[in-house]
Amino acid sequence: MSGVLTIVGDKWTVMIVMVLIGQGRRFNELKRLIGGISQQMLTRTLKALERDGMVSRTVHPTVPPQVEYALTDLGRSLAEPLQALGAWANSHVEAIELNRGAYDARADVKLAG
């Protein structure tokens, strides 16, 4: 189970699944929409998601070949709790930032004292 949680809880997995909700996307489009992900990390994460059956990879017979990634039924089932988690994060971001600021201020006082 921990191996599944490792991939499902990965930051890049979450972002890829969120970007693929609703439609398939090509590699460069994924890279552009996610931002900050290296080509190597995107490739590695997509392969892991494909291996786990959450993402399908379709090669279109064009020159050069175009590859499209899409969520499978299993991937779409993962998208549901991830959307709920994202909604929770958005609704609590201000409180979390306030708590972080208060914590950091207390830590600064302890270091100065």
JSON list of C-alpha atoms in Angstrom, two decimals:
[
{"chain": "A", "resi": 1, "resn": "MET", "atom": "CA", "xyz": [0.00, 0.00, 0.00]},
{"chain": "A", "resi": 2, "resn": "SER", "atom": "CA", "xyz": [2.81, 2.45, 0.77]},
{"chain": "A", "resi": 3, "resn": "GLY", "atom": "CA", "xyz": [4.03, 2.22, -2.84]},
{"chain": "A", "resi": 4, "resn": "VAL", "atom": "CA", "xyz": [0.61, 3.31, -4.07]},
{"chain": "A", "resi": 5, "resn": "LEU", "atom": "CA", "xyz": [0.46, 6.15, -1.55]},
{"chain": "A", "resi": 6, "resn": "THR", "atom": "CA", "xyz": [3.91, 7.31, -2.64]},
{"chain": "A", "resi": 7, "resn": "ILE", "atom": "CA", "xyz": [2.83, 7.83, -6.26]},
{"chain": "A", "resi": 8, "resn": "VAL", "atom": "CA", "xyz": [-0.69, 9.06, -5.42]},
{"chain": "A", "resi": 9, "resn": "GLY", "atom": "CA", "xyz": [0.59, 11.56, -2.87]},
{"chain": "A", "resi": 10, "resn": "ASP", "atom": "CA", "xyz": [3.36, 12.89, -5.09]},
{"chain": "A", "resi": 11, "resn": "LYS", "atom": "CA", "xyz": [3.15, 16.58, -5.96]},
{"chain": "A", "resi": 12, "resn": "TRP", "atom": "CA", "xyz": [3.69, 15.97, -9.67]},
{"chain": "A", "resi": 13, "resn": "THR", "atom": "CA", "xyz": [1.12, 13.17, -9.79]},
{"chain": "A", "resi": 14, "resn": "VAL", "atom": "CA", "xyz": [-1.48, 15.47, -8.26]},
{"chain": "A", "resi": 15, "resn": "MET", "atom": "CA", "xyz": [-0.71, 18.23, -10.75]},
{"chain": "A", "resi": 16, "resn": "ILE", "atom": "CA", "xyz": [-0.73, 15.90, -13.76]},
{"chain": "A", "resi": 17, "resn": "VAL", "atom": "CA", "xyz": [-4.05, 14.34, -12.76]},
{"chain": "A", "resi": 18, "resn": "MET", "atom": "CA", "xyz": [-5.60, 17.77, -12.19]},
{"chain": "A", "resi": 19, "resn": "VAL", "atom": "CA", "xyz": [-4.46, 18.99, -15.63]},
{"chain": "A", "resi": 20, "resn": "LEU", "atom": "CA", "xyz": [-5.78, 15.85, -17.34]},
{"chain": "A", "resi": 21, "resn": "ILE", "atom": "CA", "xyz": [-9.27, 16.13, -15.84]},
{"chain": "A", "resi": 22, "resn": "GLY", "atom": "CA", "xyz": [-11.71, 16.56, -18.68]},
{"chain": "A", "resi": 23, "resn": "GLN", "atom": "CA", "xyz": [-9.39, 16.06, -21.63]},
{"chain": "A", "resi": 24, "resn": "GLY", "atom": "CA", "xyz": [-6.28, 14.38, -22.92]},
{"chain": "A", "resi": 25, "resn": "ARG", "atom": "CA", "xyz": [-3.15, 16.43, -23.45]},
{"chain": "A", "resi": 26, "resn": "ARG", "atom": "CA", "xyz": [0.12, 16.18, -25.33]},
{"chain": "A", "resi": 27, "resn": "PHE", "atom": "CA", "xyz": [3.44, 16.07, -23.49]},
{"chain": "A", "resi": 28, "resn": "ASN", "atom": "CA", "xyz": [4.54, 19.65, -24.21]},
{"chain": "A", "resi": 29, "resn": "GLU", "atom": "CA", "xyz": [1.10, 20.96, -23.32]},
{"chain": "A", "resi": 30, "resn": "LEU", "atom": "CA", "xyz": [1.30, 19.15, -19.98]},
{"chain": "A", "resi": 31, "resn": "LYS", "atom": "CA", "xyz": [4.76, 20.57, -19.36]},
{"chain": "A", "resi": 32, "resn": "ARG", "atom": "CA", "xyz": [3.59, 24.10, -20.16]},
{"chain": "A", "resi": 33, "resn": "LEU", "atom": "CA", "xyz": [0.41, 23.89, -18.07]},
{"chain": "A", "resi": 34, "resn": "ILE", "atom": "CA", "xyz": [2.11, 22.40, -15.03]},
{"chain": "A", "resi": 35, "resn": "GLY", "atom": "CA", "xyz": [5.10, 24.72, -15.02]},
{"chain": "A", "resi": 36, "resn": "GLY", "atom": "CA", "xyz": [8.22, 24.06, -12.98]},
{"chain": "A", "resi": 37, "resn": "ILE", "atom": "CA", "xyz": [8.38, 20.37, -13.85]},
{"chain": "A", "resi": 38, "resn": "SER", "atom": "CA", "xyz": [11.44, 19.13, -15.72]},
{"chain": "A", "resi": 39, "resn": "GLN", "atom": "CA", "xyz": [11.08, 17.03, -18.84]},
{"chain": "A", "resi": 40, "resn": "GLN", "atom": "CA", "xyz": [12.69, 14.12, -17.02]},
{"chain": "A", "resi": 41, "resn": "MET", "atom": "CA", "xyz": [10.32, 14.34, -14.04]},
{"chain": "A", "resi": 42, "resn": "LEU", "atom": "CA", "xyz": [7.26, 14.64, -16.30]},
{"chain": "A", "resi": 43, "resn": "THR", "atom": "CA", "xyz": [8.39, 11.60, -18.29]},
{"chain": "A", "resi": 44, "resn": "ARG", "atom": "CA", "xyz": [9.08, 9.59, -15.13]},
{"chain": "A", "resi": 45, "resn": "THR", "atom": "CA", "xyz": [5.76, 10.50, -13.52]},
{"chain": "A", "resi": 46, "resn": "LEU", "atom": "CA", "xyz": [3.73, 9.80, -16.67]},
{"chain": "A", "resi": 47, "resn": "LYS", "atom": "CA", "xyz": [5.39, 6.39, -17.02]},
{"chain": "A", "resi": 48, "resn": "ALA", "atom": "CA", "xyz": [4.60, 5.57, -13.38]},
{"chain": "A", "resi": 49, "resn": "LEU", "atom": "CA", "xyz": [0.98, 6.66, -13.84]},
{"chain": "A", "resi": 50, "resn": "GLU", "atom": "CA", "xyz": [0.70, 4.61, -17.04]},
{"chain": "A", "resi": 51, "resn": "ARG", "atom": "CA", "xyz": [2.21, 1.59, -15.28]},
{"chain": "A", "resi": 52, "resn": "ASP", "atom": "CA", "xyz": [-0.32, 1.94, -12.46]},
{"chain": "A", "resi": 53, "resn": "GLY", "atom": "CA", "xyz": [-3.17, 2.16, -14.96]},
{"chain": "A", "resi": 54, "resn": "MET", "atom": "CA", "xyz": [-4.16, 5.74, -14.14]},
{"chain": "A", "resi": 55, "resn": "VAL", "atom": "CA", "xyz": [-3.05, 7.31, -17.42]},
{"chain": "A", "resi": 56, "resn": "SER", "atom": "CA", "xyz": [-3.33, 6.02, -20.97]},
{"chain": "A", "resi": 57, "resn": "ARG", "atom": "CA", "xyz": [-0.79, 6.89, -23.64]},
{"chain": "A", "resi": 58, "resn": "THR", "atom": "CA", "xyz": [-1.99, 7.09, -27.25]},
{"chain": "A", "resi": 59, "resn": "VAL", "atom": "CA", "xyz": [0.44, 7.49, -30.14]},
{"chain": "A", "resi": 60, "resn": "HIS", "atom": "CA", "xyz": [-1.15, 9.15, -33.18]},
{"chain": "A", "resi": 61, "resn": "PRO", "atom": "CA", "xyz": [0.33, 8.08, -36.56]},
{"chain": "A", "resi": 62, "resn": "THR", "atom": "CA", "xyz": [1.58, 11.48, -37.69]},
{"chain": "A", "resi": 63, "resn": "VAL", "atom": "CA", "xyz": [5.01, 12.73, -38.67]},
{"chain": "A", "resi": 64, "resn": "PRO", "atom": "CA", "xyz": [6.43, 13.31, -36.15]},
{"chain": "A", "resi": 65, "resn": "PRO", "atom": "CA", "xyz": [4.29, 11.01, -33.99]},
{"chain": "A", "resi": 66, "resn": "GLN", "atom": "CA", "xyz": [2.02, 12.84, -31.54]},
{"chain": "A", "resi": 67, "resn": "VAL", "atom": "CA", "xyz": [1.50, 11.30, -28.14]},
{"chain": "A", "resi": 68, "resn": "GLU", "atom": "CA", "xyz": [-1.53, 12.10, -26.03]},
{"chain": "A", "resi": 69, "resn": "TYR", "atom": "CA", "xyz": [-2.02, 11.30, -22.36]},
{"chain": "A", "resi": 70, "resn": "ALA", "atom": "CA", "xyz": [-5.45, 10.91, -20.77]},
{"chain": "A", "resi": 71, "resn": "LEU", "atom": "CA", "xyz": [-6.90, 9.69, -17.50]},
{"chain": "A", "resi": 72, "resn": "THR", "atom": "CA", "xyz": [-8.26, 6.17, -17.42]},
{"chain": "A", "resi": 73, "resn": "ASP", "atom": "CA", "xyz": [-11.31, 5.27, -15.34]},
{"chain": "A", "resi": 74, "resn": "LEU", "atom": "CA", "xyz": [-8.95, 4.56, -12.44]},
{"chain": "A", "resi": 75, "resn": "GLY", "atom": "CA", "xyz": [-7.25, 7.94, -12.92]},
{"chain": "A", "resi": 76, "resn": "ARG", "atom": "CA", "xyz": [-10.61, 9.70, -12.99]},
{"chain": "A", "resi": 77, "resn": "SER", "atom": "CA", "xyz": [-11.53, 7.99, -9.73]},
{"chain": "A", "resi": 78, "resn": "LEU", "atom": "CA", "xyz": [-8.33, 9.45, -8.21]},
{"chain": "A", "resi": 79, "resn": "ALA", "atom": "CA", "xyz": [-9.25, 12.90, -9.54]},
{"chain": "A", "resi": 80, "resn": "GLU", "atom": "CA", "xyz": [-12.35, 13.04, -7.33]},
{"chain": "A", "resi": 81, "resn": "PRO", "atom": "CA", "xyz": [-10.56, 13.01, -3.94]},
{"chain": "A", "resi": 82, "resn": "LEU", "atom": "CA", "xyz": [-7.77, 15.21, -5.34]},
{"chain": "A", "resi": 83, "resn": "GLN", "atom": "CA", "xyz": [-10.33, 17.84, -6.32]},
{"chain": "A", "resi": 84, "resn": "ALA", "atom": "CA", "xyz": [-11.76, 17.69, -2.80]},
{"chain": "A", "resi": 85, "resn": "LEU", "atom": "CA", "xyz": [-8.26, 18.08, -1.36]},
{"chain": "A", "resi": 86, "resn": "GLY", "atom": "CA", "xyz": [-7.62, 21.06, -3.65]},
{"chain": "A", "resi": 87, "resn": "ALA", "atom": "CA", "xyz": [-10.88, 22.69, -2.57]},
{"chain": "A", "resi": 88, "resn": "TRP", "atom": "CA", "xyz": [-9.93, 22.18, 1.09]},
{"chain": "A", "resi": 89, "resn": "ALA", "atom": "CA", "xyz": [-6.49, 23.73, 0.49]},
{"chain": "A", "resi": 90, "resn": "ASN", "atom": "CA", "xyz": [-7.99, 26.74, -1.30]},
{"chain": "A", "resi": 91, "resn": "SER", "atom": "CA", "xyz": [-10.50, 27.38, 1.47]},
{"chain": "A", "resi": 92, "resn": "HIS", "atom": "CA", "xyz": [-7.86, 27.11, 4.23]},
{"chain": "A", "resi": 93, "resn": "VAL", "atom": "CA", "xyz": [-4.81, 28.76, 2.66]},
{"chain": "A", "resi": 94, "resn": "GLU", "atom": "CA", "xyz": [-5.26, 32.05, 4.53]},
{"chain": "A", "resi": 95, "resn": "ALA", "atom": "CA", "xyz": [-5.55, 30.36, 7.93]},
{"chain": "A", "resi": 96, "resn": "ILE", "atom": "CA", "xyz": [-2.51, 28.22, 7.22]},
{"chain": "A", "resi": 97, "resn": "GLU", "atom": "CA", "xyz": [-0.45, 31.25, 6.16]},
{"chain": "A", "resi": 98, "resn": "LEU", "atom": "CA", "xyz": [-1.49, 33.11, 9.35]},
{"chain": "A", "resi": 99, "resn": "ASN", "atom": "CA", "xyz": [-0.50, 30.11, 11.47]},
{"chain": "A", "resi": 100, "resn": "ARG", "atom": "CA", "xyz": [2.85, 29.85, 9.71]},
{"chain": "A", "resi": 101, "resn": "GLY", "atom": "CA", "xyz": [3.53, 33.53, 10.30]},
{"chain": "A", "resi": 102, "resn": "ALA", "atom": "CA", "xyz": [2.67, 33.25, 14.00]},
{"chain": "A", "resi": 103, "resn": "TYR", "atom": "CA", "xyz": [4.81, 30.13, 14.39]},
{"chain": "A", "resi": 104, "resn": "ASP", "atom": "CA", "xyz": [7.77, 31.74, 12.61]},
{"chain": "A", "resi": 105, "resn": "ALA", "atom": "CA", "xyz": [7.44, 34.88, 14.77]},
{"chain": "A", "resi": 106, "resn": "ARG", "atom": "CA", "xyz": [7.54, 32.76, 17.94]},
{"chain": "A", "resi": 107, "resn": "ALA", "atom": "CA", "xyz": [10.59, 30.88, 16.61]},
{"chain": "A", "resi": 108, "resn": "ASP", "atom": "CA", "xyz": [12.35, 34.19, 15.86]},
{"chain": "A", "resi": 109, "resn": "VAL", "atom": "CA", "xyz": [11.68, 35.40, 19.42]},
{"chain": "A", "resi": 110, "resn": "LYS", "atom": "CA", "xyz": [13.14, 32.19, 20.88]},
{"chain": "A", "resi": 111, "resn": "LEU", "atom": "CA", "xyz": [16.26, 32.51, 18.70]},
{"chain": "A", "resi": 112, "resn": "ALA", "atom": "CA", "xyz": [16.75, 36.17, 19.69]},
{"chain": "A", "resi": 113, "resn": "GLY", "atom": "CA", "xyz": [16.22, 35.48, 23.40]}
]
